[in-house]
Amino acid sequence: MRTPRTLEVWKLGTVNYLKSLKLQDKLVSERKANRIPDTLLSLQHPPTYTLGKRRTDHNLLIPEAELKSIGAELHYTQRGGDITFHGPHQAILYPILSLRSIGFGARSYVEALERSMIEFSSLYGVKARAGNKCETGVWVGDRKIGAIGVRISSGITCHGLAFNIDPDMKYFEHIVPCGIADKEVTSLRRETDAQLPSEEVIHEQLVTCLAKVFSYDDVVVKEDPSAILNTLEDDD
Amino acid sequence: MAARFLWASRAASHLRISVAQRGFASVVLKDLKYADSHEWVKIDGNKATFGITDHAQDHLGDVVYVELPDLGRSVSQGESFGAVESVKATSDINSPVSGKVVEVNEVLTESPGLVNTSPYEEGWIIKVELSDAGEVEKLMDSDKYSKFCEEEDAKH
């Protein structure tokens, strides 16, 4: 009989990117030491461009110096994937999971993240699909609605997925999104006429879809973000 | 997929393979040692060559980038020394033994896919000078590793 598996979910609201990186580093160590269960961060970022390990900054189309004037930051990370934009009205999930405990490898993990976003899209009648080879992510036709960029160290995941609810699409014009030049970026708002509920509800639905795809038995939601965000202040 | 199966069958006919309960078996070579993070190591006197196993490359997907360490750098058993990227995921590669990096497989910079198509031969990642030969005792032999892979896959 399989031991019941628990996912602990932290709803963090809007979090500065660097702060979220620090938090993930801390949680990855905790997860590796088995001091916490599989954990999921549900959040948004202020306008932020990020690059992956391959540092493909040729895909940033405006000078770095100009980013401040458009109210955005740029960060280099250790995740996989190319350049992307994060901002308000884009739902971000960072699962901090032990892949060994759930018997997943990188490929099956990323496919499950894609399935989570596809399930979620279907709640609004949007027919999304996983990307073709070399186009990891979630697409509606030829338009990208969800992006993935993950890091796995000692079998523990961090970074994760970003799903466009209704972000300001102008920000995507300053990059070659994910390094794919001839494809558009889209959002849930653009793909459905359905009435969208509050963003809080939308985030909860996305979390539920992920928990279902990963077969978690219990989902424990932690509503007080200050409990983990404030512990970071001490390290500054 | 067919070509890869032929390669594996040819390799398997000269070597022992693990027969998993389901589908295609990953290739495990008899004369190598294995870490539980799915790296293989070949010992040759006080030098060791390592890479990732067939099981690892299959679970990663197509490798598009390999981050190699600098020559002369120290590596420690169980610690990360580099990474591979596949399907938008970077996965750390851990060192199965401790030592000093004396050679890296530069070919992987242009042809990262060799890690998938030839994980035990052309896809080797680094060579080190061992600092503690005794550490090899902590690694798994091919039988133990085959069983380990079966147990891991059964969890999914």
mmCIF file of C-alpha atoms in Angstrom:
data_model
loop_
_atom_site.group_PDB
_atom_site.id
_atom_site.type_symbol
_atom_site.label_atom_id
_atom_site.label_comp_id
_atom_site.label_asym_id
_atom_site.label_seq_id
_atom_site.Cartn_x
_atom_site.Cartn_y
_atom_site.Cartn_z
ATOM 1 C CA MET A 1 0.000 0.000 0.000
ATOM 2 C CA ARG A 2 1.443 3.346 -1.021
ATOM 3 C CA THR A 3 2.127 5.892 1.727
ATOM 4 C CA PRO A 4 -0.200 8.914 1.306
ATOM 5 C CA ARG A 5 1.595 11.827 -0.311
ATOM 6 C CA THR A 6 1.164 15.385 0.853
ATOM 7 C CA LEU A 7 1.747 18.614 -1.039
ATOM 8 C CA GLU A 8 2.189 21.763 1.019
ATOM 9 C CA VAL A 9 1.132 24.883 -0.899
ATOM 10 C CA TRP A 10 2.241 28.420 -0.028
ATOM 11 C CA LYS A 11 0.185 31.262 -1.527
ATOM 12 C CA LEU A 12 2.636 34.134 -1.637
ATOM 13 C CA GLY A 13 1.005 36.911 -3.667
ATOM 14 C CA THR A 14 3.503 39.115 -5.541
ATOM 15 C CA VAL A 15 7.120 38.337 -4.705
ATOM 16 C CA ASN A 16 10.302 39.999 -5.917
ATOM 17 C CA TYR A 17 12.256 37.587 -8.133
ATOM 18 C CA LEU A 18 15.490 37.531 -6.127
ATOM 19 C CA LYS A 19 13.542 36.921 -2.944
ATOM 20 C CA SER A 20 11.794 33.973 -4.568
ATOM 21 C CA LEU A 21 15.182 32.540 -5.635
ATOM 22 C CA LYS A 22 16.496 32.798 -2.072
ATOM 23 C CA LEU A 23 13.344 31.174 -0.763
ATOM 24 C CA GLN A 24 13.587 28.321 -3.259
ATOM 25 C CA ASP A 25 17.258 27.697 -2.381
ATOM 26 C CA LYS A 26 16.274 27.397 1.249
ATOM 27 C CA LEU A 27 13.345 25.095 0.517
ATOM 28 C CA VAL A 28 15.436 22.870 -1.766
ATOM 29 C CA SER A 29 17.923 22.285 1.095
ATOM 30 C CA GLU A 30 15.077 21.581 3.486
ATOM 31 C CA ARG A 31 13.465 19.150 1.061
ATOM 32 C CA LYS A 32 16.777 17.411 0.367
ATOM 33 C CA ALA A 33 17.196 16.905 4.143
ATOM 34 C CA ASN A 34 13.623 15.628 4.324
ATOM 35 C CA ARG A 35 12.665 18.327 6.811
ATOM 36 C CA ILE A 36 9.713 19.421 4.698
ATOM 37 C CA PRO A 37 7.315 17.519 2.406
ATOM 38 C CA ASP A 38 6.911 18.268 -1.315
ATOM 39 C CA THR A 39 6.157 21.993 -1.420
ATOM 40 C CA LEU A 40 4.561 24.248 -4.015
ATOM 41 C CA LEU A 41 4.904 28.031 -4.208
ATOM 42 C CA SER A 42 2.017 29.855 -5.912
ATOM 43 C CA LEU A 43 2.861 33.476 -6.744
ATOM 44 C CA GLN A 44 3.342 36.297 -9.240
ATOM 45 C CA HIS A 45 6.340 38.499 -9.939
ATOM 46 C CA PRO A 46 6.632 42.211 -10.672
ATOM 47 C CA PRO A 47 7.833 42.796 -14.270
ATOM 48 C CA THR A 48 10.941 40.628 -14.572
ATOM 49 C CA TYR A 49 12.933 39.150 -17.454
ATOM 50 C CA THR A 50 14.902 36.012 -16.689
ATOM 51 C CA LEU A 51 17.539 33.987 -18.500
ATOM 52 C CA GLY A 52 18.447 30.334 -18.082
ATOM 53 C CA LYS A 53 21.773 28.591 -17.587
ATOM 54 C CA ARG A 54 22.738 28.996 -21.238
ATOM 55 C CA ARG A 55 22.583 32.798 -20.781
ATOM 56 C CA THR A 56 20.934 33.441 -24.148
ATOM 57 C CA ASP A 57 20.912 37.212 -23.686
ATOM 58 C CA HIS A 58 21.012 37.782 -27.441
ATOM 59 C CA ASN A 59 17.260 37.135 -27.145
ATOM 60 C CA LEU A 60 16.800 40.330 -25.129
ATOM 61 C CA LEU A 61 15.962 42.930 -27.773
ATOM 62 C CA ILE A 62 16.413 46.124 -25.777
ATOM 63 C CA PRO A 63 19.566 47.276 -23.969
ATOM 64 C CA GLU A 64 19.709 46.124 -20.349
ATOM 65 C CA ALA A 65 20.044 49.748 -19.311
ATOM 66 C CA GLU A 66 16.589 50.497 -20.709
ATOM 67 C CA LEU A 67 14.852 47.863 -18.592
ATOM 68 C CA LYS A 68 14.546 50.166 -15.600
ATOM 69 C CA SER A 69 12.717 52.731 -17.722
ATOM 70 C CA ILE A 70 10.047 50.152 -18.557
ATOM 71 C CA GLY A 71 9.836 49.131 -14.912
ATOM 72 C CA ALA A 72 11.467 45.724 -15.283
ATOM 73 C CA GLU A 73 14.390 43.772 -13.786
ATOM 74 C CA LEU A 74 16.642 41.190 -15.428
ATOM 75 C CA HIS A 75 17.973 38.076 -13.680
ATOM 76 C CA TYR A 76 20.301 35.282 -14.725
ATOM 77 C CA THR A 77 19.353 31.894 -13.290
ATOM 78 C CA GLN A 78 20.428 28.250 -13.258
ATOM 79 C CA ARG A 79 17.174 26.936 -14.680
ATOM 80 C CA GLY A 80 16.770 25.314 -18.082
ATOM 81 C CA GLY A 81 15.121 27.134 -20.918
ATOM 82 C CA ASP A 82 15.647 30.425 -22.709
ATOM 83 C CA ILE A 83 14.630 34.024 -21.963
ATOM 84 C CA THR A 84 11.181 34.738 -20.618
ATOM 85 C CA PHE A 85 9.080 37.449 -19.026
ATOM 86 C CA HIS A 86 7.224 37.255 -15.716
ATOM 87 C CA GLY A 87 4.794 39.883 -14.534
ATOM 88 C CA PRO A 88 1.437 40.746 -13.008
ATOM 89 C CA HIS A 89 -1.478 38.547 -14.112
ATOM 90 C CA GLN A 90 0.765 35.638 -14.934
ATOM 91 C CA ALA A 91 0.340 32.677 -12.572
ATOM 92 C CA ILE A 92 3.595 31.123 -11.432
ATOM 93 C CA LEU A 93 4.026 27.761 -9.716
ATOM 94 C CA TYR A 94 7.380 26.678 -8.290
ATOM 95 C CA PRO A 95 7.162 23.021 -7.190
ATOM 96 C CA ILE A 96 9.931 21.960 -4.804
ATOM 97 C CA LEU A 97 9.563 18.199 -5.180
ATOM 98 C CA SER A 98 11.710 15.170 -4.579
ATOM 99 C CA LEU A 99 11.612 13.464 -7.967
ATOM 100 C CA ARG A 100 13.064 10.259 -6.543
ATOM 101 C CA SER A 101 10.170 9.868 -4.096
ATOM 102 C CA ILE A 102 7.673 10.045 -6.918
ATOM 103 C CA GLY A 103 9.768 8.058 -9.407
ATOM 104 C CA PHE A 104 9.961 10.830 -12.025
ATOM 105 C CA GLY A 105 12.857 11.807 -14.269
ATOM 106 C CA ALA A 106 13.322 15.251 -15.832
ATOM 107 C CA ARG A 107 11.348 14.396 -18.942
ATOM 108 C CA SER A 108 8.342 12.877 -17.160
ATOM 109 C CA TYR A 109 8.353 15.757 -14.661
ATOM 110 C CA VAL A 110 8.240 18.411 -17.370
ATOM 111 C CA GLU A 111 5.531 16.465 -19.226
ATOM 112 C CA ALA A 112 3.475 16.433 -16.020
ATOM 113 C CA LEU A 113 3.897 20.210 -15.667
ATOM 114 C CA GLU A 114 2.649 20.558 -19.252
ATOM 115 C CA ARG A 115 -0.337 18.303 -18.477
ATOM 116 C CA SER A 116 -1.179 20.422 -15.423
ATOM 117 C CA MET A 117 -1.432 23.552 -17.569
ATOM 118 C CA ILE A 118 -3.379 21.716 -20.284
ATOM 119 C CA GLU A 119 -5.903 20.428 -17.698
ATOM 120 C CA PHE A 120 -6.240 23.914 -16.294
ATOM 121 C CA SER A 121 -6.804 25.451 -19.743
ATOM 122 C CA SER A 122 -9.569 22.955 -20.428
ATOM 123 C CA LEU A 123 -11.523 24.352 -17.446
ATOM 124 C CA TYR A 124 -12.104 27.391 -19.654
ATOM 125 C CA GLY A 125 -12.719 25.470 -22.846
ATOM 126 C CA VAL A 126 -9.238 26.280 -24.147
ATOM 127 C CA LYS A 127 -7.702 23.383 -26.084
ATOM 128 C CA ALA A 128 -4.029 23.554 -25.250
ATOM 129 C CA ARG A 129 -1.332 21.075 -26.219
ATOM 130 C CA ALA A 130 2.205 20.196 -25.194
ATOM 131 C CA GLY A 131 5.004 21.589 -27.345
ATOM 132 C CA ASN A 132 6.673 19.600 -30.107
ATOM 133 C CA LYS A 133 10.274 18.489 -29.705
ATOM 134 C CA CYS A 134 12.476 21.435 -28.676
ATOM 135 C CA GLU A 135 9.341 23.488 -27.908
ATOM 136 C CA THR A 136 8.649 22.465 -24.309
ATOM 137 C CA GLY A 137 5.736 24.420 -22.954
ATOM 138 C CA VAL A 138 2.006 24.691 -23.541
ATOM 139 C CA TRP A 139 0.513 25.988 -26.761
ATOM 140 C CA VAL A 140 -2.859 26.931 -28.171
ATOM 141 C CA GLY A 141 -2.352 26.351 -31.857
ATOM 142 C CA ASP A 142 0.907 28.163 -32.606
ATOM 143 C CA ARG A 143 0.601 30.557 -29.702
ATOM 144 C CA LYS A 144 2.404 29.917 -26.433
ATOM 145 C CA ILE A 145 0.283 30.216 -23.307
ATOM 146 C CA GLY A 146 2.464 28.507 -20.700
ATOM 147 C CA ALA A 147 6.233 28.344 -20.221
ATOM 148 C CA ILE A 148 8.423 25.926 -18.302
ATOM 149 C CA GLY A 149 11.956 26.299 -16.956
ATOM 150 C CA VAL A 150 13.202 23.936 -14.299
ATOM 151 C CA ARG A 151 16.280 23.156 -12.256
ATOM 152 C CA ILE A 152 16.916 19.747 -10.696
ATOM 153 C CA SER A 153 19.703 19.336 -8.153
ATOM 154 C CA SER A 154 20.182 16.087 -6.266
ATOM 155 C CA GLY A 155 16.761 15.098 -7.483
ATOM 156 C CA ILE A 156 14.965 18.146 -5.996
ATOM 157 C CA THR A 157 13.141 20.494 -8.365
ATOM 158 C CA CYS A 158 12.923 24.271 -8.307
ATOM 159 C CA HIS A 159 11.731 27.015 -10.658
ATOM 160 C CA GLY A 160 8.729 25.634 -12.559
ATOM 161 C CA LEU A 161 5.973 27.004 -14.737
ATOM 162 C CA ALA A 162 4.414 30.332 -15.744
ATOM 163 C CA PHE A 163 0.896 30.506 -17.167
ATOM 164 C CA ASN A 164 -0.365 33.685 -18.849
ATOM 165 C CA ILE A 165 -3.726 34.718 -17.412
ATOM 166 C CA ASP A 166 -3.833 38.327 -18.703
ATOM 167 C CA PRO A 167 -0.358 39.861 -18.555
ATOM 168 C CA ASP A 168 0.600 43.058 -20.375
ATOM 169 C CA MET A 169 1.670 41.487 -23.657
ATOM 170 C CA LYS A 170 3.763 44.516 -24.661
ATOM 171 C CA TYR A 171 6.521 43.275 -22.362
ATOM 172 C CA PHE A 172 6.954 40.206 -24.585
ATOM 173 C CA GLU A 173 7.846 42.458 -27.526
ATOM 174 C CA HIS A 174 11.224 43.193 -25.964
ATOM 175 C CA ILE A 175 12.394 39.558 -26.147
ATOM 176 C CA VAL A 176 12.425 36.613 -28.486
ATOM 177 C CA PRO A 177 10.279 34.585 -26.056
ATOM 178 C CA CYS A 178 11.907 31.263 -25.199
ATOM 179 C CA GLY A 179 14.210 31.836 -28.169
ATOM 180 C CA ILE A 180 11.467 30.948 -30.640
ATOM 181 C CA ALA A 181 11.261 33.764 -33.157
ATOM 182 C CA ASP A 182 8.247 33.041 -35.312
ATOM 183 C CA LYS A 183 5.617 32.142 -32.748
ATOM 184 C CA GLU A 184 3.245 34.350 -30.775
ATOM 185 C CA VAL A 185 2.630 34.507 -27.068
ATOM 186 C CA THR A 186 -0.965 34.366 -25.869
ATOM 187 C CA SER A 187 -2.970 34.399 -22.650
ATOM 188 C CA LEU A 188 -6.093 32.868 -21.147
ATOM 189 C CA ARG A 189 -7.837 36.215 -21.579
ATOM 190 C CA ARG A 190 -7.118 36.162 -25.305
ATOM 191 C CA GLU A 191 -8.125 32.554 -25.838
ATOM 192 C CA THR A 192 -11.525 32.535 -24.173
ATOM 193 C CA ASP A 193 -14.606 34.731 -23.960
ATOM 194 C CA ALA A 194 -15.536 33.054 -20.685
ATOM 195 C CA GLN A 195 -15.897 35.229 -17.624
ATOM 196 C CA LEU A 196 -12.676 34.831 -15.648
ATOM 197 C CA PRO A 197 -13.033 34.539 -11.858
ATOM 198 C CA SER A 198 -10.716 36.371 -9.465
ATOM 199 C CA GLU A 199 -7.004 35.662 -9.797
ATOM 200 C CA GLU A 200 -7.023 33.998 -6.401
ATOM 201 C CA VAL A 201 -9.550 31.456 -7.669
ATOM 202 C CA ILE A 202 -7.570 30.998 -10.876
ATOM 203 C CA HIS A 203 -4.375 30.266 -8.926
ATOM 204 C CA GLU A 204 -6.243 27.751 -6.756
ATOM 205 C CA GLN A 205 -7.578 25.984 -9.831
ATOM 206 C CA LEU A 206 -4.098 25.764 -11.343
ATOM 207 C CA VAL A 207 -2.734 24.340 -8.084
ATOM 208 C CA THR A 208 -5.562 21.789 -7.956
ATOM 209 C CA CYS A 209 -4.797 20.670 -11.519
ATOM 210 C CA LEU A 210 -1.126 20.179 -10.668
ATOM 211 C CA ALA A 211 -1.935 18.266 -7.478
ATOM 212 C CA LYS A 212 -4.259 15.992 -9.475
ATOM 213 C CA VAL A 213 -1.730 15.325 -12.265
ATOM 214 C CA PHE A 214 0.935 14.466 -9.690
ATOM 215 C CA SER A 215 -1.495 12.265 -7.714
ATOM 216 C CA TYR A 216 -1.116 13.949 -4.346
ATOM 217 C CA ASP A 217 -3.469 12.533 -1.728
ATOM 218 C CA ASP A 218 -3.449 15.598 0.508
ATOM 219 C CA VAL A 219 -3.030 19.253 -0.315
ATOM 220 C CA VAL A 220 -2.307 21.504 2.661
ATOM 221 C CA VAL A 221 -2.649 25.209 1.893
ATOM 222 C CA LYS A 222 -0.612 27.672 3.958
ATOM 223 C CA GLU A 223 -2.201 31.070 3.841
ATOM 224 C CA ASP A 224 0.322 33.103 5.776
ATOM 225 C CA PRO A 225 3.218 33.949 3.447
ATOM 226 C CA SER A 226 4.993 35.959 6.112
ATOM 227 C CA ALA A 227 5.754 32.661 7.839
ATOM 228 C CA ILE A 228 8.380 31.802 5.242
ATOM 229 C CA LEU A 229 9.060 35.135 3.555
ATOM 230 C CA ASN A 230 10.026 36.851 6.778
ATOM 231 C CA THR A 231 12.569 34.213 7.719
ATOM 232 C CA LEU A 232 14.530 35.383 4.650
ATOM 233 C CA GLU A 233 14.895 38.882 6.125
ATOM 234 C CA ASP A 234 17.183 37.494 8.804
ATOM 235 C CA ASP A 235 19.602 36.215 6.186
ATOM 236 C CA ASP A 236 19.989 39.581 4.439
ATOM 237 C CA MET B 1 14.109 4.581 -31.304
ATOM 238 C CA ALA B 2 14.737 1.498 -33.502
ATOM 239 C CA ALA B 3 18.360 2.476 -34.119
ATOM 240 C CA ARG B 4 18.918 2.924 -30.432
ATOM 241 C CA PHE B 5 17.420 -0.477 -29.703
ATOM 242 C CA LEU B 6 19.823 -2.071 -32.219
ATOM 243 C CA TRP B 7 22.780 -0.387 -30.569
ATOM 244 C CA ALA B 8 21.604 -1.509 -27.170
ATOM 245 C CA SER B 9 21.010 -5.069 -28.363
ATOM 246 C CA ARG B 10 24.519 -5.216 -29.834
ATOM 247 C CA ALA B 11 26.015 -3.876 -26.625
ATOM 248 C CA ALA B 12 23.790 -6.138 -24.573
ATOM 249 C CA SER B 13 24.827 -9.283 -26.442
ATOM 250 C CA HIS B 14 28.409 -8.759 -25.235
ATOM 251 C CA LEU B 15 27.456 -7.686 -21.754
ATOM 252 C CA ARG B 16 24.940 -8.396 -19.084
ATOM 253 C CA ILE B 17 21.786 -6.346 -19.207
ATOM 254 C CA SER B 18 19.122 -5.705 -16.628
ATOM 255 C CA VAL B 19 15.744 -6.970 -17.691
ATOM 256 C CA ALA B 20 13.150 -4.600 -16.342
ATOM 257 C CA GLN B 21 9.587 -5.745 -15.774
ATOM 258 C CA ARG B 22 8.262 -3.376 -18.373
ATOM 259 C CA GLY B 23 9.221 -2.447 -21.911
ATOM 260 C CA PHE B 24 12.712 -1.533 -23.032
ATOM 261 C CA ALA B 25 15.540 -2.301 -20.585
ATOM 262 C CA SER B 26 18.216 0.288 -19.928
ATOM 263 C CA VAL B 27 21.740 -0.846 -20.658
ATOM 264 C CA VAL B 28 24.013 -1.469 -17.688
ATOM 265 C CA LEU B 29 27.654 -2.354 -18.358
ATOM 266 C CA LYS B 30 29.329 -5.040 -16.281
ATOM 267 C CA ASP B 31 32.760 -3.536 -15.745
ATOM 268 C CA LEU B 32 31.638 -0.111 -14.511
ATOM 269 C CA LYS B 33 30.642 1.195 -11.093
ATOM 270 C CA TYR B 34 27.545 3.256 -10.471
ATOM 271 C CA ALA B 35 26.319 6.032 -8.179
ATOM 272 C CA ASP B 36 22.716 6.254 -6.998
ATOM 273 C CA SER B 37 22.443 9.565 -8.848
ATOM 274 C CA HIS B 38 22.887 7.599 -12.095
ATOM 275 C CA GLU B 39 26.480 8.385 -13.009
ATOM 276 C CA TRP B 40 28.848 5.605 -14.148
ATOM 277 C CA VAL B 41 32.561 5.465 -13.520
ATOM 278 C CA LYS B 42 35.350 3.495 -15.196
ATOM 279 C CA ILE B 43 38.496 3.108 -13.122
ATOM 280 C CA ASP B 44 41.875 2.800 -14.841
ATOM 281 C CA GLY B 45 44.679 2.796 -12.285
ATOM 282 C CA ASN B 46 44.410 6.132 -10.488
ATOM 283 C CA LYS B 47 42.332 7.719 -13.253
ATOM 284 C CA ALA B 48 38.562 7.602 -13.537
ATOM 285 C CA THR B 49 36.268 8.440 -16.447
ATOM 286 C CA PHE B 50 32.635 9.244 -15.832
ATOM 287 C CA GLY B 51 29.389 10.004 -17.505
ATOM 288 C CA ILE B 52 25.698 9.422 -16.991
ATOM 289 C CA THR B 53 24.024 6.065 -17.496
ATOM 290 C CA ASP B 54 21.628 4.899 -20.165
ATOM 291 C CA HIS B 55 18.842 4.981 -17.548
ATOM 292 C CA ALA B 56 19.686 8.610 -16.795
ATOM 293 C CA GLN B 57 19.774 9.773 -20.394
ATOM 294 C CA ASP B 58 16.480 8.034 -21.127
ATOM 295 C CA HIS B 59 14.787 9.809 -18.218
ATOM 296 C CA LEU B 60 16.289 13.171 -19.158
ATOM 297 C CA GLY B 61 15.141 13.417 -22.751
ATOM 298 C CA ASP B 62 17.211 14.980 -25.534
ATOM 299 C CA VAL B 63 20.246 16.719 -24.063
ATOM 300 C CA VAL B 64 20.790 20.144 -25.643
ATOM 301 C CA TYR B 65 23.577 21.498 -23.429
ATOM 302 C CA VAL B 66 26.319 20.140 -21.188
ATOM 303 C CA GLU B 67 28.008 22.390 -18.626
ATOM 304 C CA LEU B 68 31.559 21.142 -18.166
ATOM 305 C CA PRO B 69 33.852 21.961 -15.231
ATOM 306 C CA ASP B 70 37.208 23.702 -15.623
ATOM 307 C CA LEU B 71 40.380 21.629 -15.848
ATOM 308 C CA GLY B 72 42.227 21.334 -12.582
ATOM 309 C CA ARG B 73 39.069 21.766 -10.513
ATOM 310 C CA SER B 74 38.477 19.457 -7.569
ATOM 311 C CA VAL B 75 35.410 17.280 -7.455
ATOM 312 C CA SER B 76 34.008 15.482 -4.407
ATOM 313 C CA GLN B 77 32.048 12.260 -4.213
ATOM 314 C CA GLY B 78 28.323 13.025 -4.248
ATOM 315 C CA GLU B 79 28.775 16.733 -5.056
ATOM 316 C CA SER B 80 27.678 18.459 -8.243
ATOM 317 C CA PHE B 81 30.381 19.282 -10.802
ATOM 318 C CA GLY B 82 28.368 20.220 -13.876
ATOM 319 C CA ALA B 83 24.935 20.004 -15.417
ATOM 320 C CA VAL B 84 23.019 18.910 -18.484
ATOM 321 C CA GLU B 85 19.989 20.630 -19.989
ATOM 322 C CA SER B 86 17.120 18.770 -21.627
ATOM 323 C CA VAL B 87 13.422 19.652 -22.099
ATOM 324 C CA LYS B 88 13.958 23.064 -20.432
ATOM 325 C CA ALA B 89 15.304 21.355 -17.305
ATOM 326 C CA THR B 90 18.865 21.673 -16.032
ATOM 327 C CA SER B 91 19.909 18.626 -14.034
ATOM 328 C CA ASP B 92 23.038 18.633 -11.908
ATOM 329 C CA ILE B 93 25.572 15.884 -12.511
ATOM 330 C CA ASN B 94 27.183 14.577 -9.337
ATOM 331 C CA SER B 95 30.685 13.202 -9.050
ATOM 332 C CA PRO B 96 30.781 9.482 -8.216
ATOM 333 C CA VAL B 97 34.304 9.823 -6.786
ATOM 334 C CA SER B 98 36.603 12.606 -5.532
ATOM 335 C CA GLY B 99 39.575 13.864 -7.474
ATOM 336 C CA LYS B 100 40.997 16.509 -9.786
ATOM 337 C CA VAL B 101 39.614 17.124 -13.270
ATOM 338 C CA VAL B 102 42.311 16.275 -15.834
ATOM 339 C CA GLU B 103 40.251 16.083 -19.018
ATOM 340 C CA VAL B 104 36.783 17.162 -20.163
ATOM 341 C CA ASN B 105 34.926 15.976 -23.253
ATOM 342 C CA GLU B 106 34.899 19.199 -25.287
ATOM 343 C CA VAL B 107 33.046 17.425 -28.115
ATOM 344 C CA LEU B 108 29.917 17.635 -25.953
ATOM 345 C CA THR B 109 29.848 21.410 -26.379
ATOM 346 C CA GLU B 110 29.105 20.981 -30.085
ATOM 347 C CA SER B 111 27.375 17.608 -29.847
ATOM 348 C CA PRO B 112 25.529 17.347 -26.512
ATOM 349 C CA GLY B 113 23.302 14.613 -27.987
ATOM 350 C CA LEU B 114 26.169 12.115 -27.660
ATOM 351 C CA VAL B 115 25.110 11.820 -24.022
ATOM 352 C CA ASN B 116 21.877 10.260 -25.307
ATOM 353 C CA THR B 117 23.160 8.205 -28.226
ATOM 354 C CA SER B 118 26.379 6.937 -26.631
ATOM 355 C CA PRO B 119 26.237 7.459 -22.850
ATOM 356 C CA TYR B 120 29.043 4.995 -22.028
ATOM 357 C CA GLU B 121 31.393 5.726 -24.909
ATOM 358 C CA GLU B 122 31.431 8.935 -26.922
ATOM 359 C CA GLY B 123 29.198 10.637 -24.329
ATOM 360 C CA TRP B 124 31.787 10.426 -21.510
ATOM 361 C CA ILE B 125 31.864 13.699 -19.592
ATOM 362 C CA ILE B 126 35.086 14.090 -17.564
ATOM 363 C CA LYS B 127 38.228 12.263 -16.480
ATOM 364 C CA VAL B 128 39.702 12.766 -13.030
ATOM 365 C CA GLU B 129 42.796 11.802 -11.074
ATOM 366 C CA LEU B 130 41.438 9.931 -8.060
ATOM 367 C CA SER B 131 42.199 11.379 -4.654
ATOM 368 C CA ASP B 132 40.831 8.435 -2.676
ATOM 369 C CA ALA B 133 40.680 5.028 -4.385
ATOM 370 C CA GLY B 134 38.776 3.623 -1.377
ATOM 371 C CA GLU B 135 35.685 5.660 -2.338
ATOM 372 C CA VAL B 136 34.962 3.247 -5.171
ATOM 373 C CA GLU B 137 33.826 0.723 -2.534
ATOM 374 C CA LYS B 138 30.816 2.933 -1.813
ATOM 375 C CA LEU B 139 29.552 2.614 -5.395
ATOM 376 C CA MET B 140 27.234 -0.045 -6.818
ATOM 377 C CA ASP B 141 28.283 -2.799 -9.177
ATOM 378 C CA SER B 142 26.222 -3.528 -12.301
ATOM 379 C CA ASP B 143 23.888 -6.034 -10.592
ATOM 380 C CA LYS B 144 23.105 -3.709 -7.696
ATOM 381 C CA TYR B 145 22.615 -0.789 -10.051
ATOM 382 C CA SER B 146 20.258 -2.740 -12.320
ATOM 383 C CA LYS B 147 18.131 -3.642 -9.286
ATOM 384 C CA PHE B 148 18.263 -0.033 -8.096
ATOM 385 C CA CYS B 149 16.938 1.199 -11.455
ATOM 386 C CA GLU B 150 14.116 -1.345 -11.405
ATOM 387 C CA GLU B 151 13.084 -0.258 -7.903
ATOM 388 C CA GLU B 152 13.161 3.407 -8.859
ATOM 389 C CA ASP B 153 11.083 2.874 -11.962
ATOM 390 C CA ALA B 154 8.541 0.812 -10.029
ATOM 391 C CA LYS B 155 7.683 3.895 -7.966
ATOM 392 C CA HIS B 156 6.234 5.728 -10.942
#
